[in-house]
Tab-separated table of C-alpha atoms in Angstrom:
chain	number	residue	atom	x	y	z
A	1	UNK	CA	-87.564	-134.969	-64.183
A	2	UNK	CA	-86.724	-138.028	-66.142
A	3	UNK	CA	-85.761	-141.175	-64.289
A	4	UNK	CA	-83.387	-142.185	-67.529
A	5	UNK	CA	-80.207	-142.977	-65.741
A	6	UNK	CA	-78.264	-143.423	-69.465
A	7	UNK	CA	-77.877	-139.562	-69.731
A	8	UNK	CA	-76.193	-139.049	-66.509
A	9	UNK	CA	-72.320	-139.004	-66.902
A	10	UNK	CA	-70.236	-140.543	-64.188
A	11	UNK	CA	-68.494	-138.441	-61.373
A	12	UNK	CA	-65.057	-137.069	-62.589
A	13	UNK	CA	-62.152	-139.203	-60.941
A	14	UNK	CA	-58.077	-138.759	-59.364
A	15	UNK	CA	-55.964	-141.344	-60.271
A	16	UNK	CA	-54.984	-143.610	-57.157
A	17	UNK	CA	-51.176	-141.737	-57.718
A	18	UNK	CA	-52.309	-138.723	-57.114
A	19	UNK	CA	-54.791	-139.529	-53.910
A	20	UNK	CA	-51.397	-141.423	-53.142
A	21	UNK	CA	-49.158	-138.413	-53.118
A	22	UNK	CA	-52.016	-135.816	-51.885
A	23	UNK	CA	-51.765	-137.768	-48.397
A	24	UNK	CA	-48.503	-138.178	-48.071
A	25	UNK	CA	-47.609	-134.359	-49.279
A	26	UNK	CA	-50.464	-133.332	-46.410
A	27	UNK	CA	-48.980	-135.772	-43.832
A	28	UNK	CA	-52.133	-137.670	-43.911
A	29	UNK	CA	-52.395	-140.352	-41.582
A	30	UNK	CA	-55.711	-141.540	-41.369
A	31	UNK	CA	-58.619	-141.521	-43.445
A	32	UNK	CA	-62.006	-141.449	-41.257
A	33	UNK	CA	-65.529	-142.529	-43.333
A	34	UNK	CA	-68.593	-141.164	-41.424
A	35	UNK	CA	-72.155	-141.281	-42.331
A	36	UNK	CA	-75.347	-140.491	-40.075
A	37	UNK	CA	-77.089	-143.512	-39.339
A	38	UNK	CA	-81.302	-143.425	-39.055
A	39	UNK	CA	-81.432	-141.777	-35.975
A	40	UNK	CA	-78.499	-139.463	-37.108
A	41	UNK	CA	-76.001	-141.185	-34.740
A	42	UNK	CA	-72.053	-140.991	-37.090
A	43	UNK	CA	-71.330	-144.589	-37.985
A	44	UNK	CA	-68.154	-144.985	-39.468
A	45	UNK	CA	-64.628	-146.219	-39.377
A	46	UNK	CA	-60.863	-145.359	-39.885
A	47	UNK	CA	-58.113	-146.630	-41.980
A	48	UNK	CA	-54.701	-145.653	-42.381
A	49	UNK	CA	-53.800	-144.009	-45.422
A	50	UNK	CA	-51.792	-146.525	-47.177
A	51	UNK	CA	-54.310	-148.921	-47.202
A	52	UNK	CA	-56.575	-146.164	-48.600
A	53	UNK	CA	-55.476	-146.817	-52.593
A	54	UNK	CA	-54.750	-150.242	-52.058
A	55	UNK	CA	-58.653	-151.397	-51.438
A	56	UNK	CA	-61.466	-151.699	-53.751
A	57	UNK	CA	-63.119	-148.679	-52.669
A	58	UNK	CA	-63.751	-148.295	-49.489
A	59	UNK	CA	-66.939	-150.416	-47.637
A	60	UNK	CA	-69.236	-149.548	-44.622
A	61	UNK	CA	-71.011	-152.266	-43.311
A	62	UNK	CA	-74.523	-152.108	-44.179
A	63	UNK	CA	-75.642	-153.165	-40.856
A	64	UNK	CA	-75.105	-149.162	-39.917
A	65	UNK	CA	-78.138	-148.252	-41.365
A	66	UNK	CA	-80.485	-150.715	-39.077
A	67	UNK	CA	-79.084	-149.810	-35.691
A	68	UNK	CA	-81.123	-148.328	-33.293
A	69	UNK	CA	-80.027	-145.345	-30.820
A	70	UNK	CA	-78.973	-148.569	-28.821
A	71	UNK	CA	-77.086	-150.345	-31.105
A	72	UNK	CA	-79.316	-153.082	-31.231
């Protein structure tokens, strides 16, 4: 396996109208992000929908990934 990252081609992409209109034609509400931290605890968060398209992606904090079970 090569580690040449020039020959791999970028994920296909929506535009942000269509995202747009999927949610509201589904009655979206809410869009929840949720990844497994170390100890395979969910860490996530929620944002509403419209606010969705409207950010620049959308950002965990990367403070997730050094919790402990505890939260420390």
């Amino acid at each position: 396996m090569s580690d040449n990252l020039d020959s791999v081609s970028p994920p296909e992409t929506v535009p942000d109208r269509s995202i747009r209109q999927w949610l509201r034609d589904n009655r979206i509400d809410e869009i929840e992000a949720v990844i497994p931290d170390m100890t395979g605890i969910a860490r996530g968060k929620l944002i509403p929908a419209h606010k969705y398209s409207e950010e620049i992606g959308m950002r965990l904090p990367e403070a997730i990934f050094l919790q402990t079970v505890t939260g420390e």
